[in-house]
Coordinates of C-alpha atoms in Angstrom, one line a residue:
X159 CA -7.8 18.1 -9.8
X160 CA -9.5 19.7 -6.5
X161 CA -7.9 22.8 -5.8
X162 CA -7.0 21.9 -2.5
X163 CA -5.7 19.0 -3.4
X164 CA -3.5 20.7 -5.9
X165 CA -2.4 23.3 -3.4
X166 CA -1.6 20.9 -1.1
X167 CA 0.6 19.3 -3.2
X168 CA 2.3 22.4 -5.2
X169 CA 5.9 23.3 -4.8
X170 CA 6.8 19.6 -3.0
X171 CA 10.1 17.8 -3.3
X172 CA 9.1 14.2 -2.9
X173 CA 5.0 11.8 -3.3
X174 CA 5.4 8.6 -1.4
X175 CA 2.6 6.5 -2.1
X176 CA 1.5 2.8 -0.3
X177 CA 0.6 0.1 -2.8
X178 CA -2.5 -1.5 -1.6
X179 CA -6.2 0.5 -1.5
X180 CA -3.9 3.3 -2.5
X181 CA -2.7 3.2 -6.0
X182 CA -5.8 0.8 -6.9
X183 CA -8.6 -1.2 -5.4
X184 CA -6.3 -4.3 -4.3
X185 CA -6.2 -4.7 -1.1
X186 CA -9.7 -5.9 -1.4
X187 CA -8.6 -8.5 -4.1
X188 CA -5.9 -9.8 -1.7
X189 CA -8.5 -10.9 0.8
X190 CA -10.6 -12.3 -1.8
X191 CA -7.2 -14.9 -2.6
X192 CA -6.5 -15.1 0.8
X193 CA -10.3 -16.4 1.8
X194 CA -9.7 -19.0 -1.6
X195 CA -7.3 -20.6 -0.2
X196 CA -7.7 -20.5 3.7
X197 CA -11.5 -22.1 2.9
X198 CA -10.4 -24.9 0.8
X199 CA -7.2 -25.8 3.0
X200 CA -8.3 -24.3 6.9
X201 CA -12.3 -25.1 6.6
X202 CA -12.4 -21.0 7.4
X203 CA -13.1 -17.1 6.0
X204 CA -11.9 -14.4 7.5
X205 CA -14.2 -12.1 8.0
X206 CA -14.1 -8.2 7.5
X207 CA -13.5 -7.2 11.4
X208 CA -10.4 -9.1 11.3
X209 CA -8.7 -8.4 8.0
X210 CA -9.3 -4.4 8.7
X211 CA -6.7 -4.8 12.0
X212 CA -4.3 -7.2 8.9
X213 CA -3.9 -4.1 7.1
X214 CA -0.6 -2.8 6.5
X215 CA 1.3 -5.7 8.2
X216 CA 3.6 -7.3 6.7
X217 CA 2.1 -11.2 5.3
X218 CA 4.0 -13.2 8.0
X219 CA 3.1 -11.0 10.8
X220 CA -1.0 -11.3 10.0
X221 CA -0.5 -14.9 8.8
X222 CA 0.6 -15.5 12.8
X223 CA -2.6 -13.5 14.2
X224 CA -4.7 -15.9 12.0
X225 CA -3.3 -18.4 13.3
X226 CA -4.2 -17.5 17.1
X227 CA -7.2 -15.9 16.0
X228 CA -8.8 -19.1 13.9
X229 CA -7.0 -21.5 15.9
X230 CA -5.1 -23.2 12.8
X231 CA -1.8 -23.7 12.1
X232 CA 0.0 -23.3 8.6
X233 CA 2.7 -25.9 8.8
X234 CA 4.6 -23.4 5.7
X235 CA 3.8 -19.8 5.6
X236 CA 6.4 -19.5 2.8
X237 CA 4.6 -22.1 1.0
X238 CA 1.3 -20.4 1.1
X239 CA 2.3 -17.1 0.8
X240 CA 3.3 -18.2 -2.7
X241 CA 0.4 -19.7 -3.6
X242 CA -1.7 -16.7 -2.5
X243 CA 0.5 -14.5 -4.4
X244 CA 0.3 -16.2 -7.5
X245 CA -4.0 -16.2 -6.7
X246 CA -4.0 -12.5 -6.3
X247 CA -1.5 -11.7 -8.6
X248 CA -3.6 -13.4 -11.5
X249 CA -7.2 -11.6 -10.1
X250 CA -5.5 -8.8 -9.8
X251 CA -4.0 -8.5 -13.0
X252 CA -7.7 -9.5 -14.2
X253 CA -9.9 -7.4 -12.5
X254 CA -7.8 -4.1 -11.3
X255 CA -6.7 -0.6 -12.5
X256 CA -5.3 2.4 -10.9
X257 CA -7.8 4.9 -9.0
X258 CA -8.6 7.8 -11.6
X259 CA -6.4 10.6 -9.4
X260 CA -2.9 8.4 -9.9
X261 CA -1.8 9.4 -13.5
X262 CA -3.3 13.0 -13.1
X263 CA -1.0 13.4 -10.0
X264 CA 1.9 11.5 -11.5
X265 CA 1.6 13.4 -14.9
X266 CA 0.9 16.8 -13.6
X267 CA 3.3 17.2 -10.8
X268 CA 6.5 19.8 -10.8
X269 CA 9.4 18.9 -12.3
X270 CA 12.3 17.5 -10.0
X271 CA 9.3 15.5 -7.4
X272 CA 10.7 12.2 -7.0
X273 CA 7.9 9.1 -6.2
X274 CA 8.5 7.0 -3.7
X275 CA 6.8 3.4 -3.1
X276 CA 6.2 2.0 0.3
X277 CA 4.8 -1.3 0.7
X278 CA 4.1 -4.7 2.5
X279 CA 3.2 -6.4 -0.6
X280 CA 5.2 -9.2 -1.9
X281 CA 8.0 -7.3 -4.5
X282 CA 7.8 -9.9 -7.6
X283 CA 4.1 -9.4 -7.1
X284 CA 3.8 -6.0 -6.8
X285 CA 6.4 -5.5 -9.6
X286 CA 4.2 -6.8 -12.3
X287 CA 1.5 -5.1 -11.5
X288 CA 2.8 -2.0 -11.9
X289 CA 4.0 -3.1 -14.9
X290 CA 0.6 -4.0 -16.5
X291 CA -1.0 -0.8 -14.9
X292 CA 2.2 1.2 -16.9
X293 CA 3.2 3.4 -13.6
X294 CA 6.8 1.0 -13.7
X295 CA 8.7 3.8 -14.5
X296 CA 7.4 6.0 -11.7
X297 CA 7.8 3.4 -9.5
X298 CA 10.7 1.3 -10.4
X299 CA 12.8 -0.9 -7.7
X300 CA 15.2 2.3 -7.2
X301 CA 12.2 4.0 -5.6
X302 CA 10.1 1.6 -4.4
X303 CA 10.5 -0.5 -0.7
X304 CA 9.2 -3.2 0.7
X305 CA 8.4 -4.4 4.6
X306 CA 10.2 -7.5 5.8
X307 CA 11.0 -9.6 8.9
X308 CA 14.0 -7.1 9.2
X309 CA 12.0 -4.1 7.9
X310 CA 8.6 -4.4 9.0
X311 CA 7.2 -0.8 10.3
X312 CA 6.8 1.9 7.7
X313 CA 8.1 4.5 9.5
X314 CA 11.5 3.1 9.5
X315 CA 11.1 3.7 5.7
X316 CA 9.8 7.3 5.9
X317 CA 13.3 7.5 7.7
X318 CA 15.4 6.2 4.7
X319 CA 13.6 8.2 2.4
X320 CA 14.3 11.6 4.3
X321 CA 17.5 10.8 4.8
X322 CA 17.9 9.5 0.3
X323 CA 16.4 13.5 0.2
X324 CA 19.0 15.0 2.3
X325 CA 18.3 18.8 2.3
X326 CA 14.5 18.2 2.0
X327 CA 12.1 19.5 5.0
X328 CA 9.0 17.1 5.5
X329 CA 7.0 19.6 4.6
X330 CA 8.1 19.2 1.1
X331 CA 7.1 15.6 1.5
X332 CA 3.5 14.1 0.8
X333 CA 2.3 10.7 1.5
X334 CA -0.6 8.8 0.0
X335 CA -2.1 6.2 2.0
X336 CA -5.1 4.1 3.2
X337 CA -4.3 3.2 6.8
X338 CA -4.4 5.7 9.3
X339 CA -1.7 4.1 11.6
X340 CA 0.7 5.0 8.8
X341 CA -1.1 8.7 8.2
X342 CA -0.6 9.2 11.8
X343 CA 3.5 8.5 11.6
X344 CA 3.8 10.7 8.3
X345 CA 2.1 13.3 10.6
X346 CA 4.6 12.8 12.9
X347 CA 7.4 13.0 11.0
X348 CA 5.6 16.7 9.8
X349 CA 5.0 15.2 6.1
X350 CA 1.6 16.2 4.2
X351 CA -0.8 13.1 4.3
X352 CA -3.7 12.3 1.7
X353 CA -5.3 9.9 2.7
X354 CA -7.2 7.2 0.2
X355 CA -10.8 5.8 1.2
X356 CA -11.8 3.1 -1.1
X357 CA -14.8 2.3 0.9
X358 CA -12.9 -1.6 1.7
X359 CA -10.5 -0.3 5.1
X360 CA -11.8 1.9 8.0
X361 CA -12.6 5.7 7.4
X362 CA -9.6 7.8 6.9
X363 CA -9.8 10.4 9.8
X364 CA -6.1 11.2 10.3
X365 CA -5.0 13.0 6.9
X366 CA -4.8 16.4 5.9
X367 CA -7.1 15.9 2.8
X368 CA -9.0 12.9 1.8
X369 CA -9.5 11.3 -2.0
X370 CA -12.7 9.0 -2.1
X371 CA -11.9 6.9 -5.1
X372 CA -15.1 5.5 -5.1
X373 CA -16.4 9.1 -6.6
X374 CA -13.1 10.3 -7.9

């Protein structure tokens, strides 16, 4: 592990991680299903300009910008959402693994830290991924929460998570994450951010230490 890295994260109380271009390369595989489906059924691809302002939103929210933005209109969002899910879960489940740094964090961290998961991803999908990449137990439902229509900004999250804590300070608290809208509100809540570039989303400028998976 880089030694700033490991300073960074020494003697902290809680890792909060995003799913997605975070814990492995799958944001990218997302798209791939997405792109599937909307060419066969919409006659259109999104292209990359438009999926890097998508990520992080919840599904319904982006599936409404693509809408307006390819002038199309998905009659049921809820029956599409599953059939992209079941596309990316099986690609996924194909083609992915965790980045290199996630069990050497995971398994070398202090006793006590307890791992948070924050995401917008679809929670039966994102639920058997973790179990085939065997991080489940790290991450099980207990820890782990999702963005919804009731939920849908991270930072309300962060919130919840401080407050499961109690007595922690944010700077006990680290976040791992690939979007710099959500580095930028766990630098505002005072957390430690490590950011993730995977070389798919937009540089990471906005963390206090940067992992580029696509060396590490």
């Amino acid at each position: 592990m880089d030694d700033v890295l490991k300073e960074l994260l020494e003697y902290k109380r809680c890792f909060i991680f995003d799913l997605d271009g975070t814990l492995a390369d799958t944001e990218r595989l997302h798209w791939v299903a997405h792109n599937e489906i909307l060419k066969k059924e919409y006659g259109i691809e999104v292209d990359r300009e438009h999926i890097l302002s998508y990520l992080g939103k919840p599904e319904e929210v982006f599936l409404s910008e693509i809408e307006a933005d390819y002038n199309i209109t998905i009659e049921n969002k809820e029956k599409y959402s599953k059939k992209r899910a079941k596309l990316a879960l099986k690609i996924i489940l194909n083609e992915s693994k965790p980045f290199d740094f996630i069990k050497e964090v995971l398994t070398t961290s202090s006793f006590g830290i307890r791992f948070f998961l924050v995401s917008a991803q679809n929670k039966g999908v994102a639920i058997k991924i973790l179990k085939k990449w065997g991080l489940y137990s790290y991450f099980n439902e207990y820890n782990s929460f999702f963005c919804n229509k009731d939920y849908p900004v991270k930072s309300d999250y962060y919130k919840k998570i401080m407050d499961i804590l109690e007595t922690a300070s944010p700077n006990e608290v680290v976040l791992f994450e690939d979007v710099d809208k959500y580095l930028s509100i766990a630098k505002e809540h005072g957390f430690i951010t490590i950011g993730i570039d995977s070389g798919f989303g937009e540089p990471i400028t906005k963390a206090d230490f940067v992992i580029d998976t696509r060396t590490k």
